[in-house]
């Protein structure tokens, strides 16, 4: 298994509160990604990072921010959580740019409920 | 716009009954097509990458094939433990320095003993 952990694994919060999800990798991959998975929408990219302090937006980035201060950690922050952000969040890592392989490996997910 | 459509949405098989899952795609230059397996409550598990039309890859009872418009995941003599949702994703190579994946909505496979 790829060395990816996510924390917390489950969280219930209230509308308007800030929430931070953490992704930690032990593979030293340059690329890291945050996705959300919802019924009827599949997996959608929120933000990604291509190095320390280097990040870019995905297709559903509104209401989310990210930070990457170390290669191994990628944080996703919901500045003011809304019920529409209730979802399962997955972190992924990729050896893209390090060789011929460009697949993504996923973490176990965080189930977030915003009441 | 890059797009992925998977069919059927759900598939029920008897143990040993072979079948295929379809992934149709449109992409501006294909860098790779990926198959994943996802069990309930878990993250997607990487299965295969296909890079060019005509390529085939196998793993146990699974075989993935690729044409210029679609990919098939063939399941030969499935077992109950093959029950899962199978996801297909494409990675375009135009304006995609980040290696972003576009996912289909998946096919939920159920194999009954």
Short mmCIF file of C-alpha atoms in Angstrom, two decimals:
data_model
loop_
_atom_site.label_atom_id
_atom_site.label_comp_id
_atom_site.label_asym_id
_atom_site.label_seq_id
_atom_site.Cartn_x
_atom_site.Cartn_y
_atom_site.Cartn_z
CA UNK A 1 0.00 0.00 0.00
CA UNK A 2 1.14 3.52 -0.80
CA UNK A 3 2.14 5.33 2.37
CA UNK A 4 -0.74 7.78 2.65
CA UNK A 5 -2.67 8.62 5.80
CA UNK A 6 -5.52 11.06 6.29
CA UNK A 7 -6.75 12.64 9.48
CA UNK A 8 -9.27 12.79 10.88
CA UNK A 9 -11.07 9.82 9.33
CA UNK A 10 -14.47 11.09 10.41
CA UNK A 11 -15.61 14.55 11.43
CA UNK A 12 -18.93 16.19 12.22
CA UNK A 13 -18.97 19.96 12.37
CA UNK A 14 -21.42 22.85 12.25
CA UNK A 15 -22.11 25.30 9.47
CA UNK A 16 -19.78 28.29 9.57
CA UNK A 17 -16.92 26.65 11.42
CA UNK A 18 -13.44 26.25 9.90
CA UNK A 19 -12.23 22.71 9.24
CA UNK A 20 -8.78 21.43 8.32
CA UNK A 21 -8.10 17.99 6.88
CA UNK A 22 -4.59 16.58 6.77
CA UNK A 23 -2.90 14.29 4.29
CA UNK A 24 0.48 12.76 5.11
CA UNK A 25 2.67 10.73 2.74
CA UNK A 26 5.83 8.72 3.26
CA UNK A 27 6.64 8.26 -0.46
CA UNK A 28 8.33 11.64 -1.05
CA UNK A 29 6.20 12.25 -4.14
CA UNK A 30 6.12 15.76 -5.53
CA UNK A 31 2.46 15.77 -6.56
CA UNK A 32 -0.43 15.64 -4.08
CA UNK A 33 -4.16 16.07 -4.71
CA UNK A 34 -7.41 16.61 -2.85
CA UNK A 35 -10.63 15.15 -4.28
CA UNK A 36 -14.19 14.99 -3.04
CA UNK A 37 -16.54 12.11 -3.85
CA UNK A 38 -20.29 12.56 -3.96
CA UNK A 39 -23.11 10.34 -5.24
CA UNK A 40 -23.97 11.31 -8.80
CA UNK A 41 -20.76 13.30 -9.28
CA UNK A 42 -17.97 10.81 -8.82
CA UNK A 43 -14.51 12.00 -7.83
CA UNK A 44 -13.78 15.68 -8.50
CA UNK A 45 -10.50 17.50 -8.03
CA UNK A 46 -10.47 20.35 -5.50
CA UNK A 47 -6.82 21.48 -5.43
CA UNK A 48 -3.45 19.98 -6.13
CA UNK A 49 0.18 20.67 -5.27
CA UNK A 50 3.30 20.21 -7.36
CA UNK A 51 5.79 21.02 -4.64
CA UNK A 52 6.32 22.82 -1.34
CA UNK A 53 4.33 26.06 -1.43
CA UNK A 54 3.22 25.31 -5.04
CA UNK A 55 -0.50 24.73 -5.44
CA UNK A 56 -3.20 25.15 -8.07
CA UNK A 57 -6.97 24.94 -8.34
CA UNK A 58 -9.04 22.04 -9.54
CA UNK A 59 -12.58 22.02 -10.87
CA UNK A 60 -14.41 22.52 -7.53
CA UNK A 61 -12.09 24.83 -5.55
CA UNK A 62 -14.59 27.45 -4.33
CA UNK A 63 -14.77 27.50 -0.53
CA UNK A 64 -11.54 25.54 -0.10
CA UNK A 65 -7.92 26.51 0.43
CA UNK A 66 -4.79 24.37 0.68
CA UNK A 67 -1.28 24.63 2.02
CA UNK A 68 1.88 22.59 1.67
CA UNK A 69 4.76 23.62 3.92
CA UNK A 70 6.52 20.24 3.80
CA UNK A 71 6.79 17.62 1.07
CA UNK A 72 4.98 15.05 3.17
CA UNK A 73 1.98 17.10 4.30
CA UNK A 74 -0.89 18.63 2.30
CA UNK A 75 -3.64 20.41 4.20
CA UNK A 76 -7.17 21.16 2.98
CA UNK A 77 -9.07 23.92 4.79
CA UNK A 78 -12.74 24.75 4.61
CA UNK A 79 -12.73 28.38 5.69
CA UNK A 80 -16.40 28.39 6.71
CA UNK A 81 -18.01 25.00 6.28
CA UNK A 82 -21.38 24.71 4.52
CA UNK A 83 -23.78 21.78 4.24
CA UNK A 84 -22.87 21.45 0.54
CA UNK A 85 -19.37 20.49 1.64
CA UNK A 86 -20.62 17.35 3.34
CA UNK A 87 -18.72 14.70 1.41
CA UNK A 88 -15.98 12.11 1.49
CA UNK A 89 -12.57 13.67 0.89
CA UNK A 90 -9.68 11.74 -0.59
CA UNK A 91 -6.05 12.66 -0.80
CA UNK A 92 -3.91 11.23 -3.59
CA UNK A 93 -0.22 11.23 -4.44
CA UNK A 94 1.59 10.67 -7.72
CA UNK A 95 5.15 10.00 -8.89
CA UNK A 96 4.43 12.30 -11.86
CA UNK A 97 7.62 13.94 -13.04
CA UNK A 98 9.84 11.40 -11.28
CA UNK A 99 9.86 8.78 -14.03
CA UNK A 100 7.56 7.07 -16.54
CA UNK A 101 4.67 6.41 -14.15
CA UNK A 102 1.93 8.95 -13.57
CA UNK A 103 -0.80 7.04 -11.77
CA UNK A 104 -2.31 8.42 -8.56
CA UNK A 105 -2.53 6.51 -5.29
CA UNK A 106 -5.32 7.31 -2.89
CA UNK A 107 -5.59 7.57 0.85
CA UNK A 108 -8.35 6.00 2.97
CA UNK A 109 -10.57 9.10 2.94
CA UNK A 110 -12.17 11.46 5.45
CA UNK A 111 -15.93 11.47 5.87
CA UNK A 112 -17.04 15.03 6.70
CA UNK A 113 -20.54 15.93 7.78
CA UNK A 114 -21.54 19.60 8.07
CA UNK A 115 -24.73 20.12 10.07
CA UNK B 1 -13.82 19.25 -22.51
CA UNK B 2 -12.42 15.97 -21.22
CA UNK B 3 -15.16 13.52 -20.34
CA UNK B 4 -15.55 9.92 -19.14
CA UNK B 5 -18.71 7.80 -19.25
CA UNK B 6 -18.90 4.36 -17.69
CA UNK B 7 -21.50 1.69 -18.39
CA UNK B 8 -23.38 -0.06 -17.04
CA UNK B 9 -23.92 1.80 -13.75
CA UNK B 10 -24.46 -1.52 -12.00
CA UNK B 11 -23.79 -5.11 -12.99
CA UNK B 12 -24.86 -8.27 -11.22
CA UNK B 13 -23.12 -11.52 -12.13
CA UNK B 14 -23.18 -15.08 -10.94
CA UNK B 15 -19.87 -16.50 -9.83
CA UNK B 16 -18.01 -17.70 -12.93
CA UNK B 17 -20.08 -15.59 -15.34
CA UNK B 18 -17.63 -13.52 -17.39
CA UNK B 19 -18.50 -10.01 -18.53
CA UNK B 20 -17.07 -6.60 -19.49
CA UNK B 21 -17.30 -3.05 -18.16
CA UNK B 22 -17.10 -0.14 -20.58
CA UNK B 23 -15.38 3.24 -20.27
CA UNK B 24 -15.96 5.71 -23.11
CA UNK B 25 -13.84 8.84 -23.13
CA UNK B 26 -13.11 12.08 -24.94
CA UNK B 27 -9.84 13.81 -24.14
CA UNK B 28 -7.53 16.36 -25.72
CA UNK B 29 -4.53 14.12 -26.13
CA UNK B 30 -4.43 11.02 -23.96
CA UNK B 31 -1.55 10.78 -21.52
CA UNK B 32 -3.05 7.77 -19.76
CA UNK B 33 -6.24 5.87 -18.93
CA UNK B 34 -6.51 4.44 -15.44
CA UNK B 35 -8.65 1.75 -13.83
CA UNK B 36 -9.30 1.65 -10.09
CA UNK B 37 -11.22 -0.61 -7.77
CA UNK B 38 -13.06 0.90 -4.81
CA UNK B 39 -14.51 -1.09 -1.92
CA UNK B 40 -17.19 0.49 0.31
CA UNK B 41 -15.72 2.93 2.80
CA UNK B 42 -12.25 2.81 1.28
CA UNK B 43 -10.14 4.81 -1.12
CA UNK B 44 -9.73 3.83 -4.79
CA UNK B 45 -7.12 1.14 -5.34
CA UNK B 46 -5.00 1.45 -8.48
CA UNK B 47 -5.30 -1.44 -10.96
CA UNK B 48 -3.96 -0.50 -14.41
CA UNK B 49 -2.61 2.29 -16.59
CA UNK B 50 -3.05 2.12 -20.38
CA UNK B 51 -1.20 4.58 -22.56
CA UNK B 52 -2.03 3.87 -26.21
CA UNK B 53 -4.65 2.19 -28.38
CA UNK B 54 -4.13 -1.54 -28.66
CA UNK B 55 -2.50 -1.86 -25.27
CA UNK B 56 -3.71 -4.61 -22.92
CA UNK B 57 -2.89 -5.35 -19.28
CA UNK B 58 -3.89 -8.27 -17.06
CA UNK B 59 -4.07 -8.93 -13.34
CA UNK B 60 -5.57 -12.16 -12.08
CA UNK B 61 -9.14 -12.32 -13.45
CA UNK B 62 -9.05 -8.76 -14.84
CA UNK B 63 -7.93 -7.66 -18.28
CA UNK B 64 -8.01 -4.04 -19.47
CA UNK B 65 -7.96 -3.04 -23.12
CA UNK B 66 -7.83 0.34 -24.86
CA UNK B 67 -9.01 1.79 -28.17
CA UNK B 68 -8.99 5.41 -29.32
CA UNK B 69 -12.47 6.00 -27.90
CA UNK B 70 -13.02 3.48 -25.12
CA UNK B 71 -11.57 1.02 -22.69
CA UNK B 72 -12.94 -2.29 -21.51
CA UNK B 73 -12.36 -4.09 -18.24
CA UNK B 74 -12.95 -7.78 -18.87
CA UNK B 75 -13.65 -9.96 -15.85
CA UNK B 76 -13.13 -13.66 -16.43
CA UNK B 77 -14.83 -16.20 -14.15
CA UNK B 78 -15.46 -13.62 -11.39
CA UNK B 79 -15.59 -14.52 -7.72
CA UNK B 80 -17.59 -12.84 -4.94
CA UNK B 81 -14.43 -11.07 -3.77
CA UNK B 82 -14.37 -9.19 -7.10
CA UNK B 83 -17.49 -7.30 -5.98
CA UNK B 84 -16.62 -3.59 -5.84
CA UNK B 85 -17.07 -0.35 -7.73
CA UNK B 86 -14.71 -0.03 -10.68
CA UNK B 87 -13.65 3.48 -11.66
CA UNK B 88 -12.15 4.67 -14.93
CA UNK B 89 -10.22 7.93 -15.28
CA UNK B 90 -8.36 9.73 -18.05
CA UNK B 91 -5.41 12.06 -17.92
CA UNK B 92 -5.07 14.47 -20.83
CA UNK B 93 -1.77 15.94 -21.90
CA UNK B 94 -2.99 19.34 -23.13
CA UNK B 95 -2.79 22.14 -20.54
CA UNK B 96 -2.51 19.50 -17.83
CA UNK B 97 0.84 20.05 -16.15
CA UNK B 98 -0.68 18.89 -12.87
CA UNK B 99 -1.61 15.45 -14.17
CA UNK B 100 -5.23 15.96 -13.27
CA UNK B 101 -7.58 12.97 -13.62
CA UNK B 102 -11.14 13.07 -14.92
CA UNK B 103 -13.18 10.24 -13.44
CA UNK B 104 -16.26 8.42 -14.63
CA UNK B 105 -19.00 7.68 -12.13
CA UNK B 106 -18.10 4.03 -11.84
CA UNK B 107 -19.67 0.62 -12.36
CA UNK B 108 -20.87 -1.17 -9.24
CA UNK B 109 -20.16 -4.88 -9.69
CA UNK B 110 -21.85 -7.51 -7.57
CA UNK B 111 -20.85 -11.17 -7.92
CA UNK B 112 -23.13 -13.70 -6.26
CA UNK B 113 -21.97 -17.19 -5.27
#
